[in-house]
Coordinates of C-alpha atoms in Angstrom, one line a residue:
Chain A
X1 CA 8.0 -1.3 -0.4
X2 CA 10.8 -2.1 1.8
X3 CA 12.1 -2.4 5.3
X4 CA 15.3 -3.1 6.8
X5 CA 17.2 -3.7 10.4
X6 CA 20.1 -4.3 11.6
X7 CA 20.9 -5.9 15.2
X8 CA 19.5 -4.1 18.2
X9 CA 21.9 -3.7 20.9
X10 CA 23.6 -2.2 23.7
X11 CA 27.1 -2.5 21.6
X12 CA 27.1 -2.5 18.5
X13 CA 31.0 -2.6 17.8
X14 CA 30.3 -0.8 14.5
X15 CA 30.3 2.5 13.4
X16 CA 26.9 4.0 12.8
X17 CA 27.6 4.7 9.0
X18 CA 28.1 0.9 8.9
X19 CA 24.6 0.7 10.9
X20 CA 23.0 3.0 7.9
X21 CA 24.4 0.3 5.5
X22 CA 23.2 -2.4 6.7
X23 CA 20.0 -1.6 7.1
X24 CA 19.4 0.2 4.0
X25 CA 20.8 -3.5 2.2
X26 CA 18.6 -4.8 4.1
X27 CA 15.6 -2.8 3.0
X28 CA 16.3 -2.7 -0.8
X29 CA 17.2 -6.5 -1.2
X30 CA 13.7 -6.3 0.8
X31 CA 12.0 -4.4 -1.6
X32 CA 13.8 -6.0 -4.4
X33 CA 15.6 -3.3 -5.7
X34 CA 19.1 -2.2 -6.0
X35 CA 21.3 0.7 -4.2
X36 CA 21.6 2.2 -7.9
X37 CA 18.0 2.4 -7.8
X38 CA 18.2 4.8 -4.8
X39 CA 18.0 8.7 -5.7
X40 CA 16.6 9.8 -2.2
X41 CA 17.8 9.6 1.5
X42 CA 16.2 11.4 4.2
X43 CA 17.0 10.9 8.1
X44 CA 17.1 13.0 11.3
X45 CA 19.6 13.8 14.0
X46 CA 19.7 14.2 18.1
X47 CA 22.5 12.8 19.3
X48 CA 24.7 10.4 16.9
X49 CA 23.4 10.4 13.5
X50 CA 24.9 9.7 9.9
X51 CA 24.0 12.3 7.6
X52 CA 22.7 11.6 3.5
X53 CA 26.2 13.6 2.9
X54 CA 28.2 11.2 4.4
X55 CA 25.9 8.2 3.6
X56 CA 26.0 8.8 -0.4
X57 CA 29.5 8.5 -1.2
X58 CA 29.9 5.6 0.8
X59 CA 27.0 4.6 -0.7
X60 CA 28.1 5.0 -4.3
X61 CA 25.9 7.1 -5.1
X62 CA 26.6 9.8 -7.2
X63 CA 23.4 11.9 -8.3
X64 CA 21.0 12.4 -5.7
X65 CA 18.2 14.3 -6.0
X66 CA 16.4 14.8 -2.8
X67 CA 17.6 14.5 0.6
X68 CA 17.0 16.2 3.9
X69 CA 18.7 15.8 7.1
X70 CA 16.1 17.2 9.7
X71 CA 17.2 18.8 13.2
X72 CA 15.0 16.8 16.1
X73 CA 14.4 13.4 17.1
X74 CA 10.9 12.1 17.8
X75 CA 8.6 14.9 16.6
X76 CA 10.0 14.4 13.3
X77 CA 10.5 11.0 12.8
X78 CA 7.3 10.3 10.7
X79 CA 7.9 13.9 9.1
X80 CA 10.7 12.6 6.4
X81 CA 7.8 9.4 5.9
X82 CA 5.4 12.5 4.6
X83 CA 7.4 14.5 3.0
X84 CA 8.9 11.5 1.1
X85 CA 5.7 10.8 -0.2
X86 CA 5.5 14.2 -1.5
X87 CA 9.2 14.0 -3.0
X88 CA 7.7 10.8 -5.2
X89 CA 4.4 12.5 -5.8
X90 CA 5.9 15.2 -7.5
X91 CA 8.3 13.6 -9.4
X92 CA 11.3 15.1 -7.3
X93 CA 12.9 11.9 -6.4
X94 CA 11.6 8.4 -7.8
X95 CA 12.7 5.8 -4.5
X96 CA 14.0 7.2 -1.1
X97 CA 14.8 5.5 1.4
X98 CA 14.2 6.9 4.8
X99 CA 16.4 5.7 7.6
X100 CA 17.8 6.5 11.3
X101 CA 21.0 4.6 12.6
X102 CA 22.8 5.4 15.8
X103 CA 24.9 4.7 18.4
X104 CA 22.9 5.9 21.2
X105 CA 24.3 3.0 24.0
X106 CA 27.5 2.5 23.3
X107 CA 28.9 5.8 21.8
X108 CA 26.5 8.9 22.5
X109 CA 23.9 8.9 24.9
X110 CA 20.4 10.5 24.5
X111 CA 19.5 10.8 27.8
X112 CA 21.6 14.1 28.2
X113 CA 20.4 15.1 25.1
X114 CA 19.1 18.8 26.4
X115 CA 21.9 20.4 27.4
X116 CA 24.5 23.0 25.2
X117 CA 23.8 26.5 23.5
X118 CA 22.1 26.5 20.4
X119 CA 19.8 23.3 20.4
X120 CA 17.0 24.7 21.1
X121 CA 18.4 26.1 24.0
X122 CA 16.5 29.2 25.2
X123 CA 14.2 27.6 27.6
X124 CA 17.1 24.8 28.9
X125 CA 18.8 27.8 31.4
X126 CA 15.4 28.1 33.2
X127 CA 16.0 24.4 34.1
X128 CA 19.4 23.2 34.2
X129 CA 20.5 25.3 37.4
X130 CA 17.9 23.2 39.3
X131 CA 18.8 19.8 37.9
X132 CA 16.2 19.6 35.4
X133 CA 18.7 18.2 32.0
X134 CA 17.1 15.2 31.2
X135 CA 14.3 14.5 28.6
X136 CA 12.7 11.7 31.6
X137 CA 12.3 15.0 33.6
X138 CA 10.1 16.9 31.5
X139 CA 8.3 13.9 30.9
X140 CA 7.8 13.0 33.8
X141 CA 6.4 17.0 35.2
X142 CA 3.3 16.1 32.1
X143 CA 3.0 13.0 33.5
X144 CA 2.1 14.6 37.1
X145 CA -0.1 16.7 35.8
X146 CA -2.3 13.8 34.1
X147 CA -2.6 12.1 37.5
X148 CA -3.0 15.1 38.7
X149 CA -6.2 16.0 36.8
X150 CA -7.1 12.4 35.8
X151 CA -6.5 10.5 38.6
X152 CA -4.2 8.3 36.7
X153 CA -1.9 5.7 38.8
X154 CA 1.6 4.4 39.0
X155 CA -0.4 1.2 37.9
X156 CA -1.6 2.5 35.0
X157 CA 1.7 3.6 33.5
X158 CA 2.8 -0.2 34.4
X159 CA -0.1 -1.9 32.4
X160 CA 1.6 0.2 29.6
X161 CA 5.2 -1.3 30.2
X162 CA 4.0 -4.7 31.0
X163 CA 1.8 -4.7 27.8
X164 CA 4.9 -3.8 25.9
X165 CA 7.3 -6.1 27.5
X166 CA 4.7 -9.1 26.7
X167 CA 4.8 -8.3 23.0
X168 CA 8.3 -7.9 23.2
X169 CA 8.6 -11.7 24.2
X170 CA 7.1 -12.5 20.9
X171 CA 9.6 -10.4 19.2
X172 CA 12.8 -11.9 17.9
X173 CA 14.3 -8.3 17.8
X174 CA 13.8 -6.9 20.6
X175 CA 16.8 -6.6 23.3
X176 CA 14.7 -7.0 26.3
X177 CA 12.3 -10.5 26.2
X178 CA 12.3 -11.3 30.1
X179 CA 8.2 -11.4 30.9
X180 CA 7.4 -8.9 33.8
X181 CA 5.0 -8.2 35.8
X182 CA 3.0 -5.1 37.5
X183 CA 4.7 -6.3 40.7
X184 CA 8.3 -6.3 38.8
X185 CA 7.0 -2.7 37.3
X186 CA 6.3 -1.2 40.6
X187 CA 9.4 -2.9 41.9
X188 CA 11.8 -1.4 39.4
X189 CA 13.8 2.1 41.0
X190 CA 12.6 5.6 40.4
X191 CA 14.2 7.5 38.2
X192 CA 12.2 10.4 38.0
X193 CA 9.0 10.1 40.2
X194 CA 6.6 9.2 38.9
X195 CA 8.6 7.6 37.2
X196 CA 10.5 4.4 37.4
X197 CA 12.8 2.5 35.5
X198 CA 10.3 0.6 33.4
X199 CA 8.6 3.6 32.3
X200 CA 11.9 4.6 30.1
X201 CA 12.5 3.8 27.4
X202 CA 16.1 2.0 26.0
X203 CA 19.1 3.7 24.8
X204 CA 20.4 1.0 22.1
X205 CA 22.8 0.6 18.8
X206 CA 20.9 0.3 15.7
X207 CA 19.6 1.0 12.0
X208 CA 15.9 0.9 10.5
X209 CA 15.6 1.8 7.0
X210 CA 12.3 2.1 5.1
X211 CA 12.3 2.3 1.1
X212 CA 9.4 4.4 -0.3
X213 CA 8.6 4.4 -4.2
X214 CA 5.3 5.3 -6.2
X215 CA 2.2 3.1 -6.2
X216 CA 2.9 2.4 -10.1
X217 CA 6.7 1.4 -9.3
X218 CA 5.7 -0.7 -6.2
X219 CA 3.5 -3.0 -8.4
X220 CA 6.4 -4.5 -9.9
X221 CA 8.6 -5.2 -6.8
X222 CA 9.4 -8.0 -4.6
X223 CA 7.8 -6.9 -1.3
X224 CA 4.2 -6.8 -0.8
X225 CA 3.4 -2.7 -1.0
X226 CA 2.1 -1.1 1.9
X227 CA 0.2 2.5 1.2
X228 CA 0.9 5.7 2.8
X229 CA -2.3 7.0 3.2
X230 CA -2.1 9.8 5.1
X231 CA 0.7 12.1 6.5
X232 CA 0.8 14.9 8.9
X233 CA 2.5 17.5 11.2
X234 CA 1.4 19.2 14.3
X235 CA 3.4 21.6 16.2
X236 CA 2.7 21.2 20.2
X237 CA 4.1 23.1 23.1
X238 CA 7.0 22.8 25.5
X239 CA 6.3 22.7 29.2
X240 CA 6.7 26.2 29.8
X241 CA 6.8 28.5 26.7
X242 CA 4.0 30.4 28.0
X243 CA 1.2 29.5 25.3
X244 CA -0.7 26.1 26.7
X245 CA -1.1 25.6 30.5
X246 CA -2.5 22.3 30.5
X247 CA 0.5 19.5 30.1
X248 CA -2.4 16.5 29.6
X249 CA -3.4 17.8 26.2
X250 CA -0.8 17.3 23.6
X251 CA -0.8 17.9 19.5
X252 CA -2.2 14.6 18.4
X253 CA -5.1 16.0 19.4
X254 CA -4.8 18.4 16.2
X255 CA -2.7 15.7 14.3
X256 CA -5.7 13.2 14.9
X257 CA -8.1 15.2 13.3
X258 CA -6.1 15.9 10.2
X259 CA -4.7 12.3 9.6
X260 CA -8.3 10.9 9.7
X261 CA -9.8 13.0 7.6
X262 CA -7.1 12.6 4.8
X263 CA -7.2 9.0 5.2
X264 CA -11.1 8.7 5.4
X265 CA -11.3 6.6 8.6
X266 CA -12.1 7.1 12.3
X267 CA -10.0 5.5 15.2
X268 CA -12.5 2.1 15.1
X269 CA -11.2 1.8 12.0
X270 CA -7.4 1.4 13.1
X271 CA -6.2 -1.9 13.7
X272 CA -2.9 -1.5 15.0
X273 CA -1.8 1.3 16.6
X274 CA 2.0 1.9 16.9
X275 CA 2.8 5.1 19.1
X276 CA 6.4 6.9 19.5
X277 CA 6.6 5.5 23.2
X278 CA 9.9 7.3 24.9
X279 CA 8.1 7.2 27.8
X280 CA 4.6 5.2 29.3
X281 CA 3.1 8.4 29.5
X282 CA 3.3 9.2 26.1
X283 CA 1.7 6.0 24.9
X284 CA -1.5 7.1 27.2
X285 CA -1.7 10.8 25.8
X286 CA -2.2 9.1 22.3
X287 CA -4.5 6.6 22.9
X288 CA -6.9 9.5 24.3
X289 CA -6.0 11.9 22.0
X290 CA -6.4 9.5 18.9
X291 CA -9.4 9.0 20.0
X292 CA -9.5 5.2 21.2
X293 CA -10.3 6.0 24.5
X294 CA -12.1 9.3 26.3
X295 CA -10.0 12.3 27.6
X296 CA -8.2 11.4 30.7
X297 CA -9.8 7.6 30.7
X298 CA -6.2 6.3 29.2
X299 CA -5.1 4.8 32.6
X300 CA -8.1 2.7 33.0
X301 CA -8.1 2.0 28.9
X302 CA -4.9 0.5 29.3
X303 CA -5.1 -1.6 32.3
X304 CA -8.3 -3.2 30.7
X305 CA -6.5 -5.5 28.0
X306 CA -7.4 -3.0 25.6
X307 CA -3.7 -2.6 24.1
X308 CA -3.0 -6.1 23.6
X309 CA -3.7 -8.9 21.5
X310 CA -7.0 -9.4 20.8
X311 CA -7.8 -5.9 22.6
X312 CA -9.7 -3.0 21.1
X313 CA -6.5 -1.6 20.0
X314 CA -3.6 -3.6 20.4
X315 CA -0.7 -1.4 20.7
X316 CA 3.0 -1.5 20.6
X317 CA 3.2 -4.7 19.1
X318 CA 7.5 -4.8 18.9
X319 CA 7.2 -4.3 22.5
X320 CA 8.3 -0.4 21.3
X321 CA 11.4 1.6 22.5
X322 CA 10.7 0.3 26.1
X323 CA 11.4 -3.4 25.1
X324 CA 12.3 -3.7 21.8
X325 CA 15.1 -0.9 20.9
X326 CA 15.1 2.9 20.4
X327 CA 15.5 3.3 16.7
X328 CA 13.5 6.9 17.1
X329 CA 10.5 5.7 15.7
X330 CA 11.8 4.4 12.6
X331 CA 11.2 1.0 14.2
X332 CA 7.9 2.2 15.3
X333 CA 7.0 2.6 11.0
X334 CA 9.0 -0.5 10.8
X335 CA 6.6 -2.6 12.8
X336 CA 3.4 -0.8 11.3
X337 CA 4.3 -2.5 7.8
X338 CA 5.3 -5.7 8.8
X339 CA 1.5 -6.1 10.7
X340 CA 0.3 -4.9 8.0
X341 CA 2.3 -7.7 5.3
X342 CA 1.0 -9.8 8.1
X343 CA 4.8 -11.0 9.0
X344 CA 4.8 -10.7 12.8
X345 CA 4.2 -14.4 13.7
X346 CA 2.9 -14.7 17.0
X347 CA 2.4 -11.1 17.3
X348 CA 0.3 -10.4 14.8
X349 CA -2.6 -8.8 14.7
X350 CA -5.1 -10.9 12.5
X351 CA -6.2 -9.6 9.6
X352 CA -5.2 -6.1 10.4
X353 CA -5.4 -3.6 7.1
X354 CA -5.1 0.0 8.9
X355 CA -2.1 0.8 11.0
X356 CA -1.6 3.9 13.0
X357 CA 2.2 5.2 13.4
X358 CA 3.5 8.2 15.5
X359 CA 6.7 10.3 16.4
X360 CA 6.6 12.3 19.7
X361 CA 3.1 13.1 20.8
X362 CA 4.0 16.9 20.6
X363 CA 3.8 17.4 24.8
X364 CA 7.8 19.1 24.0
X365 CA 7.5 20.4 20.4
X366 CA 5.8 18.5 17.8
X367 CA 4.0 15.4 16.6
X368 CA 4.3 13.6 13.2
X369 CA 2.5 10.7 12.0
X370 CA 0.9 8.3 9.3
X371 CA -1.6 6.0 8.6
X372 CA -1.0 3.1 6.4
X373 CA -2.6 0.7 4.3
X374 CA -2.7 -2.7 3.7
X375 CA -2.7 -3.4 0.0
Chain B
X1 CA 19.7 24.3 49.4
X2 CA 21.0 24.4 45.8
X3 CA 22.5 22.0 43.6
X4 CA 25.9 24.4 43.9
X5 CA 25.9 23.5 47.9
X6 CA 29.0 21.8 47.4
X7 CA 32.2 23.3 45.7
X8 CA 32.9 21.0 43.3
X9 CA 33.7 23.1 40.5
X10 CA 32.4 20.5 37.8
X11 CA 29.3 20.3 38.9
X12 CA 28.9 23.8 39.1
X13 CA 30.2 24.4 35.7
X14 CA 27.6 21.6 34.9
X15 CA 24.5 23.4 36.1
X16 CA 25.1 26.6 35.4
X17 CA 22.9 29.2 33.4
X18 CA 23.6 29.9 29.8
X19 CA 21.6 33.4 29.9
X20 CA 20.7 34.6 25.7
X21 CA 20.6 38.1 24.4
X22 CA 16.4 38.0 25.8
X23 CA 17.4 37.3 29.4
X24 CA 20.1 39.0 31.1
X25 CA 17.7 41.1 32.5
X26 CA 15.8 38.0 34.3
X27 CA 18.9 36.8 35.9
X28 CA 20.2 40.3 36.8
X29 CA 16.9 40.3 38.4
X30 CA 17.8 37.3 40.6
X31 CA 21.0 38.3 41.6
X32 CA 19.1 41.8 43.0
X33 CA 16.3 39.5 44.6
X34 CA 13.7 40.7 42.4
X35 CA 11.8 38.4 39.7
X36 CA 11.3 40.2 36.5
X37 CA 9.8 39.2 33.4
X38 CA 9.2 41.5 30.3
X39 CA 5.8 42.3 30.3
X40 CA 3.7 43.8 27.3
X41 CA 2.5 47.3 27.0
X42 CA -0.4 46.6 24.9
X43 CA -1.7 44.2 26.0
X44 CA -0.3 43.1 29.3
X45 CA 0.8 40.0 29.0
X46 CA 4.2 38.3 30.3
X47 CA 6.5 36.7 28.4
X48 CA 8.4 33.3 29.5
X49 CA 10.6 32.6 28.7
X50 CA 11.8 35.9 28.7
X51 CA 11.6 37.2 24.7
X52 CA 11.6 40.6 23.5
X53 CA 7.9 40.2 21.7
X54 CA 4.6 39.4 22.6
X55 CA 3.5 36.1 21.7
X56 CA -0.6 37.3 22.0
X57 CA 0.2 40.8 20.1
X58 CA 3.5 40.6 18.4
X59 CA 4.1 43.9 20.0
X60 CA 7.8 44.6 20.6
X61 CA 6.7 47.3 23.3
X62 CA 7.8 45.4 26.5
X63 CA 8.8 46.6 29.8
X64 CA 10.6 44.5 32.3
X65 CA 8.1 44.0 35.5
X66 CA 8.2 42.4 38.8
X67 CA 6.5 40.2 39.9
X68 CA 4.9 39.6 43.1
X69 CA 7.0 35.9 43.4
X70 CA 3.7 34.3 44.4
X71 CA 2.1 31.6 42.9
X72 CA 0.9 27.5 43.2
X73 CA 2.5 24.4 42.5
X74 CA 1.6 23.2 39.0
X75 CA 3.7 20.7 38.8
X76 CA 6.4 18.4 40.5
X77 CA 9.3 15.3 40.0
X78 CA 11.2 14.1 42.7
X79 CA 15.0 12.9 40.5
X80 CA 16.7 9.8 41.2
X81 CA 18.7 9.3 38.7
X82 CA 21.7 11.4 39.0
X83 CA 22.0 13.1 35.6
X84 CA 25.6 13.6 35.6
X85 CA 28.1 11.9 38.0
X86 CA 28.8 15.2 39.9
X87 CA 25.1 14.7 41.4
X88 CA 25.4 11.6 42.5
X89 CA 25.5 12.6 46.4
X90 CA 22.4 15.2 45.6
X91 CA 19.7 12.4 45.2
X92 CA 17.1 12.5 45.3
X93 CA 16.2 16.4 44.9
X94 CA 12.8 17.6 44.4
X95 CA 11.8 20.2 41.7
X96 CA 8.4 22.4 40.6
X97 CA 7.0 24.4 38.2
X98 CA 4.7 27.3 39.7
X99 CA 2.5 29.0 37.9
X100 CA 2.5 32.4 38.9
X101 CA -0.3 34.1 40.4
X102 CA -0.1 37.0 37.7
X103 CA -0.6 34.6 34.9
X104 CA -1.7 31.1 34.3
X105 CA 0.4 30.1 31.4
X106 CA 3.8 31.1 32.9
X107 CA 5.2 28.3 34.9
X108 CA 8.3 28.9 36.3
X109 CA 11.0 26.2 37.6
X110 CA 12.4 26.0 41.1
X111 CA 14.0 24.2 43.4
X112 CA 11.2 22.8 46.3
X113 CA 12.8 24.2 49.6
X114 CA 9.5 23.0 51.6
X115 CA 8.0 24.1 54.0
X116 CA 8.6 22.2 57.2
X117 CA 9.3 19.0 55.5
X118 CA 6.1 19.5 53.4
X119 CA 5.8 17.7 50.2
X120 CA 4.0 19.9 46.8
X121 CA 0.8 19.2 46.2
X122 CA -0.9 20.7 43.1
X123 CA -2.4 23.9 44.2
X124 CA -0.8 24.3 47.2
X125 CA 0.3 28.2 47.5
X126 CA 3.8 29.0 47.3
X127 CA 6.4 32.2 47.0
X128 CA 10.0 32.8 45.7
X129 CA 13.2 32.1 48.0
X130 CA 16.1 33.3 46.7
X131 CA 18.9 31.2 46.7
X132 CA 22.0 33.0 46.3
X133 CA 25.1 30.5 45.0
X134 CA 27.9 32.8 44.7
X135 CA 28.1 36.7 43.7
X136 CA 26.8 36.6 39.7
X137 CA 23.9 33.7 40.5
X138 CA 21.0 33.7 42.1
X139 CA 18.5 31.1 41.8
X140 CA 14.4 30.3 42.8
X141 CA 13.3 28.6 45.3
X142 CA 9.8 27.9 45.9
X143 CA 8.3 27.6 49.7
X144 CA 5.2 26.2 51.0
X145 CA 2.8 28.9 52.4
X146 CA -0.1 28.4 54.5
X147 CA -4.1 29.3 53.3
X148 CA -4.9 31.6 50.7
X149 CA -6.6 30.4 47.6
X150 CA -4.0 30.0 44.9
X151 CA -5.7 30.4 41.6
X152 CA -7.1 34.5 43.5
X153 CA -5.2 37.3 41.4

């Protein structure tokens, strides 16, 4: 019933409580609704963070009664959307707000995320003594295999970036709003090949915050509702924990499956498609295994028009963490509700009603999502 | 041939293994040139990472094995980006993942030493290198070998 920003940057100059803040102000005067109204707060951490026991004090808040402070980053940023539903629905908590603020630019980085004892660290010492430490490099060995296999070309993950980038233009928050081209993609420095520069995503400053209520409350408030109509989890596999050996096939293929059939729809019926994008390559792996386009036909899907405005599926449409920020797909959700309140100016996708949002396609752990409703 | 070519301690420090309770025996194994995973009694399978369980079985009856340290390229990344300052004169460095002729869903990480200036291909038959860095580590390299159809047991 309510969303919230703050600035996206590369500096901030503020603490990342202060981030949490402002955001979650942001979202409740949003929603209508007041911090005293709050009695949930649920977020994630990799890398910098703020944690709900940190955040309620300085909130003011004195009694609440659900909260959750999950371990993980992208495959669990759509979990504390799901299982905030389910605090509401069973009367555990009345209004939570979900949120993710950090620091990742100015103070910690993600990109170096992987390494230390303890954080999930069994499979990092089979890696790190050959230089393998950063999250682009695991990505990027999955990528391989889909062209690989598929056939899929550097050109292909560009149509993705480029796509991105021109939606980003239209965006007033995103950091990056320079048009480019294939030619500028293609032009842009490896990283890790295959991939380049433009196929990585941002490390930026920032908070979303996201206020979720009952159907009954949401009536009464100031923003137009948006429904949560279906929520779900799939666990995936890492690149080497010997259980999958095929890298192109990843846990939204499972996750797919599950959120339609809760939500009663198909992929035609999906208007907007907002997918966790830390990479190009993961952006393709969900529009095949989401069903828009066939198995291993993502490269071509993509490079047809088919992701943008006025495509079959236009995708990404705040230009995602590749243009706009990385928020940790809490600005991902964030985008899904404004399409579908219909708020996104020269973005928008007309008359959408059904939006599709996603963490991590579970290619590295796991995958959670939503579908949402225009009410 | 290693990231540890040079002796600056940082980047050594950096790189180097954190072994867990599971896999002292693996990197022992390195150090003695032989590459040993723990291997199921019932049912056969290998385990890798190295656990003490079976992930088809759940059948703590393992036995450390060697391997033959043959295998194909899976997969491959060439890194640009230096991931920590201390790399910075090691760009760009090529790494792969081999699945291992024993068993298709263990893919092990190396370091690409070549073959003649070759360049992986997916498929492309390989074997273990051992790279020794000092008198605890050993590491994998993987080499390009010539004919022989990869995927054969």
């Amino acid at each position: 019933v309510g969303v919230g920003f703050t600035e996206f940057s590369s500096n901030s100059g503020v603490s990342t409580l202060s981030l949490a803040a402002r955001a979650i102000k942001n979202a409740l005067v949003d929603a209508g609704l007041s911090v005293a109204d709050v009695d949930g707060l649920a977020t994630f951490a990799v890398g910098d963070s703020v944690g709900p026991a940190q955040l309620a004090p300085a909130l003011g808040l004195n009694d609440v009664s659900y909260y959750v402070n999950h371990r993980g980053g992208g495959s669990i940023s759509h979990a504390i959307i799901g299982e905030a539903a389910m605090a509401v629905a069973t009367g555990i908590a009345t209004t939570v707000v979900c949120y993710r603020a950090l620091n990742s630019r100015s103070e910690v980085r993600m990109s170096s995320a992987g390494r230390g004892r303890g954080n999930e660290s069994m499979e990092e010492q089979y890696k790190n003594p050959y230089g393998w430490v950063m999250p682009v490099q695991a990505y990027a060995m999955a990528a391989r295999q889909h062209m690989v296999k598929y056939g899929t070309k550097s050109e292909h993950w560009g149509a993705i970036s480029v796509n991105q980038r021109a939606f980003a233009v239209k965006n007033d928050r995103a950091t990056l709003r320079k048009p480019i081209t294939l030619d500028d993609y293609l032009a842009s420095r490896w990283i890790a090949e295959p991939f380049r520069l433009f196929d990585c995503c941002l490390e930026s400053d920032g908070a979303c915050a996201i206020v979720i209520t009952s159907a009954e409350r949401a009536r009464d408030l100031r923003a137009k509702p948006v429904k949560i109509a279906a929520a779900g989890w799939a666990l995936g596999h890492s690149l080497m924990s010997n259980q999958w050996s095929d890298q192109t096939e990843s846990a939204a293929t499972f996750l797919a499956k599950r959120l339609y059939t809760m939500a009663g729809i198909g992929p035609d019926e999906i208007d907007v498609a907002e997918l966790y994008d830390c990479f190009t390559h993961s952006v393709l792996m969900q529009l095949e295994d989401y069903g828009f386009c066939p198995k291993g036909e993502g490269g071509p899907f993509a490079a047809s028009g088919a992701i943008g405005l006025g495509g079959k599926i236009p995708t990404n449409t705040h230009g995602g963490f590749l243009s706009e920020a990385y928020i940790h797909g809490m600005n991902t959700l964030c985008e899904a509700v404004l399409q579908l309140r219909g708020e996104c100016g020269d973005r928008q996708v007309l008359g959408a009603e059904v939006a599709l949002s996603t963490g991590q396609p579970g290619v590295i752990t796991g995958q959670t999502a939503g579908v949402l409703l225009r009410t | 041939m290693t990231l540890f070519a040079s002796a600056d301690e940082p980047k050594a420090a950096f790189l180097r293994p954190l072994p867990d309770r599971d896999s002292e025996p693996f990197w022992n194994g390195l150090r003695d040139k032989q590459l040993l995973l723990p291997r199921c009694n019932n049912d056969g399978t290998y385990m890798f990472p190295a656990r003490t369980f079976c992930n088809r079985c759940l059948s703590f009856d393992v036995t450390w094995t060697e391997l033959s340290g043959q295998g194909s390229v899976f997969s491959w990344i060439v890194t640009h980006h230096a991931p920590h300052k201390s790399l910075a004169s090691t760009v760009p460095f090529t790494t792969v993942q081999v699945r291992v002729r024993e068993q298709d869903d263990v893919l092990i990480p190396g370091t690409w030493v070549g073959g003649a200036g070759q360049a992986p291909e997916w498929g492309m038959p390989v074997a273990i290198e051992y790279l020794t860095v000092d008198d605890e580590l050993t590491l994998i390299g993987w080499r390009a070998q010539k004919g022989g159809d990869p995927s054969s047991d």
